[in-house]
Short mmCIF file of C-alpha atoms in Angstrom, two decimals:
data_model
loop_
_atom_site.label_atom_id
_atom_site.label_comp_id
_atom_site.label_asym_id
_atom_site.label_seq_id
_atom_site.Cartn_x
_atom_site.Cartn_y
_atom_site.Cartn_z
CA MET A 22 -53.07 94.30 -115.22
CA ASN A 23 -52.87 97.34 -117.30
CA LYS A 24 -50.78 96.13 -119.99
CA LEU A 25 -53.14 93.07 -120.47
CA ALA A 26 -55.90 95.72 -120.95
CA ALA A 27 -53.61 97.77 -123.35
CA SER A 28 -52.91 94.18 -125.27
CA LEU A 29 -56.51 93.93 -125.74
CA VAL A 30 -57.19 97.08 -126.62
CA LEU A 31 -54.48 96.85 -129.37
CA LEU A 32 -55.51 93.76 -130.67
CA LEU A 33 -59.17 95.10 -130.86
CA ALA A 34 -57.98 98.04 -132.92
CA ALA A 35 -55.83 95.70 -135.00
CA GLY A 36 -59.00 93.59 -135.69
CA CYS A 37 -61.32 96.49 -136.85
CA THR A 38 -58.79 97.75 -139.27
CA PHE A 39 -58.05 94.50 -140.75
CA PHE A 40 -61.73 94.14 -141.15
CA GLN A 41 -62.55 97.87 -141.84
CA ASP A 42 -63.55 98.31 -145.52
CA THR A 43 -60.79 100.66 -147.20
CA ASN A 44 -62.62 100.67 -150.52
CA PRO A 45 -66.07 102.12 -150.63
CA GLU A 46 -66.91 100.57 -154.17
CA LYS A 47 -67.85 97.01 -154.36
CA PRO A 48 -67.67 96.27 -158.43
CA LEU A 49 -69.73 94.15 -159.96
CA THR A 50 -68.11 91.74 -162.05
CA GLU A 51 -69.55 91.90 -165.81
CA SER A 52 -70.75 88.32 -165.67
CA ARG A 53 -72.75 88.77 -162.34
CA TRP A 54 -74.09 92.34 -163.96
CA ARG A 55 -75.06 90.51 -166.95
CA GLN A 56 -77.02 87.70 -164.69
CA MET A 57 -78.67 90.22 -162.67
CA ARG A 58 -80.27 91.87 -166.06
CA GLN A 59 -81.07 88.69 -167.62
CA ASP A 60 -82.87 87.93 -164.52
CA ASN A 61 -84.50 91.14 -164.57
CA ALA A 62 -86.03 91.13 -168.27
CA GLN A 63 -87.38 87.27 -167.58
CA ARG A 64 -89.23 89.07 -164.70
CA LEU A 65 -90.87 91.73 -166.50
CA ALA A 66 -91.74 89.09 -168.95
CA GLY A 67 -93.68 87.36 -166.47
CA GLU A 68 -94.28 83.71 -165.91
CA ASP A 69 -95.98 82.84 -169.37
CA LYS A 70 -92.92 83.55 -171.19
CA ALA A 71 -90.59 81.77 -168.81
CA HIS A 72 -88.19 79.58 -169.77
CA VAL A 73 -89.37 75.89 -169.36
CA ASP A 74 -86.66 72.90 -169.89
CA ALA A 75 -87.78 70.94 -172.99
CA VAL A 76 -86.89 67.49 -171.15
CA ASP A 77 -88.78 68.53 -167.98
CA ALA A 78 -91.77 69.36 -170.10
CA VAL A 79 -91.82 65.91 -171.74
CA ILE A 80 -91.26 64.21 -168.28
CA GLY A 81 -93.99 66.02 -166.67
CA PHE A 82 -96.45 66.21 -169.51
CA ILE A 83 -98.12 62.73 -168.93
CA PRO A 84 -98.53 62.84 -164.93
CA GLY A 85 -99.72 66.66 -165.40
CA LEU A 86 -102.28 65.50 -167.87
CA VAL A 87 -103.61 63.06 -165.49
CA VAL A 88 -103.59 65.19 -162.54
CA LYS A 89 -105.54 67.91 -164.34
CA GLY A 90 -107.92 65.63 -165.68
CA LEU A 91 -108.41 64.60 -161.92
CA GLU A 92 -108.89 68.07 -160.78
CA ASN A 93 -111.31 69.16 -163.57
CA ALA A 94 -113.44 66.14 -163.03
CA TRP A 95 -113.87 67.16 -159.14
CA ASN A 96 -114.15 70.83 -159.73
CA TYR A 97 -117.24 69.92 -162.18
CA THR A 98 -118.78 67.56 -159.81
CA THR A 99 -118.47 70.09 -157.08
CA GLY A 100 -119.69 73.04 -159.24
CA ASN A 101 -116.15 74.76 -159.09
CA THR A 102 -116.27 75.89 -162.56
CA PRO A 103 -115.11 79.18 -164.50
CA ALA A 104 -118.67 79.56 -165.24
CA GLN A 105 -119.07 79.83 -161.44
CA TRP A 106 -115.95 82.06 -161.02
CA ALA A 107 -117.22 84.69 -163.47
CA LYS A 108 -120.66 84.60 -162.09
CA ASN A 109 -119.01 85.12 -158.41
CA MET A 110 -116.63 87.77 -159.67
CA LEU A 111 -119.47 90.00 -161.54
CA GLN A 112 -122.12 89.29 -158.57
CA GLY A 113 -120.47 87.53 -155.83
CA GLN A 114 -119.52 89.32 -152.22
CA PRO A 115 -116.42 90.70 -151.92
CA ASP A 116 -114.62 87.18 -150.46
CA GLN A 117 -116.31 85.67 -153.83
CA LYS A 118 -115.14 87.96 -156.01
CA ARG A 119 -111.48 88.04 -154.64
CA VAL A 120 -111.24 84.15 -154.73
CA ALA A 121 -112.53 84.22 -158.54
CA ILE A 122 -110.10 86.80 -159.53
CA PHE A 123 -107.36 84.78 -158.26
CA LYS A 124 -108.60 81.47 -159.89
CA PHE A 125 -108.36 83.21 -163.20
CA ALA A 126 -105.14 84.83 -162.47
CA ALA A 127 -103.71 81.36 -161.30
CA ARG A 128 -104.56 79.82 -164.93
CA LYS A 129 -102.57 80.76 -167.97
CA TRP A 130 -105.68 80.84 -170.26
CA GLY A 131 -107.02 83.62 -167.64
CA ARG A 132 -103.93 85.41 -167.57
CA ILE A 133 -103.48 85.86 -171.56
CA GLN A 134 -106.86 86.10 -173.17
CA ASN A 135 -107.75 89.71 -173.15
CA ALA A 136 -111.44 89.28 -172.30
CA TYR A 137 -110.30 88.28 -168.41
CA ARG A 138 -107.35 90.81 -168.39
CA ASP A 139 -109.90 93.28 -169.43
CA TYR A 140 -112.22 92.70 -166.37
CA PHE A 141 -109.81 93.01 -164.14
CA LYS A 142 -109.02 95.89 -165.40
CA ILE A 143 -112.33 97.26 -165.23
CA ILE A 144 -112.38 96.11 -161.62
CA ALA A 145 -109.50 98.01 -160.60
CA ALA A 146 -110.40 101.18 -161.84
CA SER A 147 -114.25 101.17 -161.19
CA GLY A 148 -113.95 102.24 -157.58
CA GLU A 149 -115.30 98.91 -156.07
CA GLU A 150 -115.84 99.76 -152.47
CA ASP A 151 -114.18 96.55 -151.20
CA PHE A 152 -110.66 97.57 -151.30
CA THR A 153 -109.25 94.04 -150.87
CA VAL A 154 -111.34 93.31 -154.40
CA ARG A 155 -109.65 96.54 -155.95
CA ALA A 156 -105.91 95.16 -154.77
CA ALA A 157 -106.84 91.51 -155.81
CA ALA A 158 -107.46 93.28 -159.53
CA ILE A 159 -104.53 95.28 -159.40
CA ARG A 160 -102.35 91.70 -158.52
CA ALA A 161 -104.08 89.93 -161.42
CA LEU A 162 -103.39 92.41 -163.71
CA ASN A 163 -99.73 92.25 -162.56
CA ARG A 164 -99.64 88.88 -162.92
CA SER A 165 -100.75 88.75 -166.54
CA ARG A 166 -98.51 91.59 -167.13
CA ARG A 167 -101.07 93.84 -168.66
CA ASN A 168 -100.28 97.40 -169.67
CA ALA A 169 -102.59 99.04 -167.50
CA THR A 170 -100.65 102.23 -166.43
CA GLY A 171 -103.91 104.19 -165.85
CA PRO A 172 -105.55 101.96 -163.20
CA TYR A 173 -101.98 101.26 -161.70
CA LEU A 174 -101.15 104.83 -161.15
CA GLY A 175 -104.67 105.66 -159.89
CA ALA A 176 -104.38 102.90 -157.56
CA LEU A 177 -101.04 104.47 -156.26
CA GLU A 178 -102.93 107.23 -154.77
CA ASP A 179 -105.69 104.98 -153.35
CA SER A 180 -106.48 105.81 -149.75
CA GLN A 181 -105.87 102.27 -148.50
CA PRO A 182 -101.78 101.10 -148.39
CA LEU A 183 -102.57 97.41 -149.58
CA VAL A 184 -103.87 98.77 -152.59
CA ARG A 185 -101.25 101.14 -153.01
CA LEU A 186 -98.63 98.08 -152.41
CA GLU A 187 -99.92 96.41 -155.30
CA ALA A 188 -100.05 99.06 -157.50
CA ALA A 189 -96.11 100.15 -157.04
CA LYS A 190 -95.52 96.22 -157.58
CA ALA A 191 -97.44 95.81 -160.77
CA LEU A 192 -95.60 99.03 -161.84
CA ALA A 193 -92.53 97.25 -160.76
CA ASN A 194 -93.03 94.60 -163.21
CA ASN A 195 -94.67 96.90 -166.20
CA PRO A 196 -92.64 100.26 -166.68
CA ASP A 197 -93.94 103.16 -168.04
CA VAL A 198 -92.34 106.54 -168.10
CA ALA A 199 -95.33 108.27 -166.69
CA ALA A 200 -94.86 106.41 -163.46
CA ILE A 201 -91.41 107.61 -162.62
CA GLY A 202 -92.77 111.06 -161.06
CA PRO A 203 -95.47 109.22 -158.66
CA LEU A 204 -93.08 106.56 -157.74
CA ILE A 205 -90.35 108.82 -156.71
CA THR A 206 -93.06 110.92 -154.33
CA HIS A 207 -94.17 107.75 -152.76
CA MET A 208 -90.76 106.28 -152.44
CA GLU A 209 -89.09 109.68 -150.44
CA ASN A 210 -92.54 110.13 -148.36
CA PRO A 211 -91.34 109.16 -144.88
CA ALA A 212 -95.11 108.86 -143.95
CA GLU A 213 -95.74 106.61 -146.48
CA GLU A 214 -96.02 102.64 -145.83
CA LYS A 215 -92.81 101.13 -146.05
CA ASP A 216 -93.76 98.45 -147.93
CA VAL A 217 -94.96 100.75 -150.21
CA ARG A 218 -91.83 102.76 -150.43
CA ILE A 219 -89.72 99.50 -150.61
CA ALA A 220 -91.70 98.57 -153.94
CA ALA A 221 -91.67 101.81 -155.45
CA ALA A 222 -87.67 101.77 -154.88
CA ASP A 223 -87.71 98.32 -156.81
CA ALA A 224 -89.94 99.69 -159.82
CA LEU A 225 -87.13 102.75 -160.07
CA ARG A 226 -84.84 100.17 -161.08
CA CYS A 227 -86.21 99.84 -164.38
CA TYR A 228 -85.51 103.87 -165.62
CA ALA A 229 -82.11 104.49 -166.98
CA ARG A 230 -82.72 108.23 -166.35
CA SER A 231 -80.51 110.75 -163.68
CA ASP A 232 -83.89 111.90 -162.18
CA ALA A 233 -84.68 108.15 -161.03
CA ALA A 234 -81.14 107.50 -160.09
CA GLN A 235 -80.57 110.63 -157.86
CA SER A 236 -83.74 109.79 -156.08
CA LEU A 237 -82.63 106.45 -155.30
CA ILE A 238 -79.38 108.02 -153.82
CA ARG A 239 -81.40 110.49 -151.68
CA VAL A 240 -82.88 107.58 -149.94
CA LEU A 241 -79.53 105.79 -149.08
CA MET A 242 -79.40 107.08 -145.61
CA ASP A 243 -82.88 106.79 -144.95
CA LYS A 244 -83.83 105.71 -141.39
CA ASP A 245 -85.71 102.96 -142.69
CA PHE A 246 -82.55 100.47 -143.85
CA SER A 247 -84.88 98.33 -146.02
CA VAL A 248 -85.65 101.16 -148.27
CA SER A 249 -82.19 102.13 -148.46
CA TRP A 250 -81.07 98.53 -149.22
CA GLN A 251 -83.80 98.05 -152.16
CA ALA A 252 -82.69 101.65 -153.46
CA ARG A 253 -79.08 100.43 -153.57
CA LYS A 254 -80.06 97.04 -155.28
CA SER A 255 -82.15 98.95 -157.70
CA LEU A 256 -78.75 101.55 -158.29
CA ASN A 257 -76.71 98.05 -158.60
CA LEU A 258 -78.63 96.84 -161.62
CA LEU A 259 -78.91 100.36 -163.29
CA THR A 260 -75.07 101.32 -163.52
CA GLY A 261 -73.25 97.73 -162.71
CA ARG A 262 -71.56 99.48 -159.79
CA ASP A 263 -71.95 99.17 -155.97
CA PHE A 264 -70.76 102.23 -154.04
CA GLN A 265 -72.80 100.86 -150.76
CA TYR A 266 -74.60 103.71 -149.19
CA ASP A 267 -72.13 106.36 -149.87
CA GLN A 268 -74.32 108.96 -151.49
CA ALA A 269 -71.56 111.36 -152.29
CA ARG A 270 -69.66 108.38 -154.36
CA TRP A 271 -72.84 107.66 -156.13
CA LEU A 272 -73.41 111.54 -157.15
CA SER A 273 -69.67 111.61 -158.26
CA TYR A 274 -69.83 108.78 -160.28
CA LEU A 275 -73.10 110.06 -161.98
CA THR A 276 -72.16 113.37 -162.52
CA SER A 277 -68.48 113.06 -163.78
CA SER A 278 -69.29 113.09 -167.39
CA ALA A 279 -71.45 115.72 -169.16
CA ASN A 280 -74.29 113.31 -169.70
CA PRO A 281 -75.03 111.59 -166.54
CA ALA A 282 -77.46 108.97 -168.33
CA GLU A 283 -74.57 107.46 -169.85
CA LYS A 284 -73.53 106.22 -166.37
CA LEU A 285 -76.95 104.42 -166.58
CA SER A 286 -77.60 101.01 -168.41
CA PRO A 287 -81.34 99.95 -169.43
CA ALA A 288 -82.47 97.63 -166.42
CA ALA A 289 -83.76 95.38 -168.73
CA ALA A 290 -81.00 94.68 -171.25
CA GLN A 291 -80.02 91.34 -172.48
#
């Protein structure tokens, strides 16, 4: 029996040795890293600049036109019109305002026309009493890829976690160097809501700077693994390397030259 137990122990040890990762670095292939950067660049561009296959566009044009015509006829019959949405957005109750904002943001003309985007910005920065309306306005601005760093940074300090989350997500898609410090602060704050910290770690992927990279390294061993995981993914995009959660290896890599920033690549590069 003792021989059997000893054999099992040896087999288990051999198995652990076999599966053990002897190389803490997981280098990304050049093609994979290039694809990651292209995907990120498309994400930053937003849905209104996304690639559309020409054949699919032609095939879907006529059915889409018919469906859109029926939808418009129904909407005008029931009073569900842009004019009514605008009225609700200006004068409605919070639920009506929120729905109206999302209706405008769901339509390309609502996302690209300055009149609508400017009003989203006004609501986001107005101190609207209902926090769900503030969050909706931030989300609409984000979806339109509107450069609104001021409202985003203000919303990042909002008392409501939902508004802070939408602000961090907006800054993840609308990079501005003024956001680096606040994003680092929120990501590294253990008292901050987990989702806000994750969104902040995601946003820092856009900055090829040593302070952003070092802050991401600092949270690789965070007690909340989801924050660590996102930080690792952002570091992957910034460097094209993967030392997993080994902080010492990451720091050694970044500081192995006179200029750590040379180790970083603009995340949105094609």
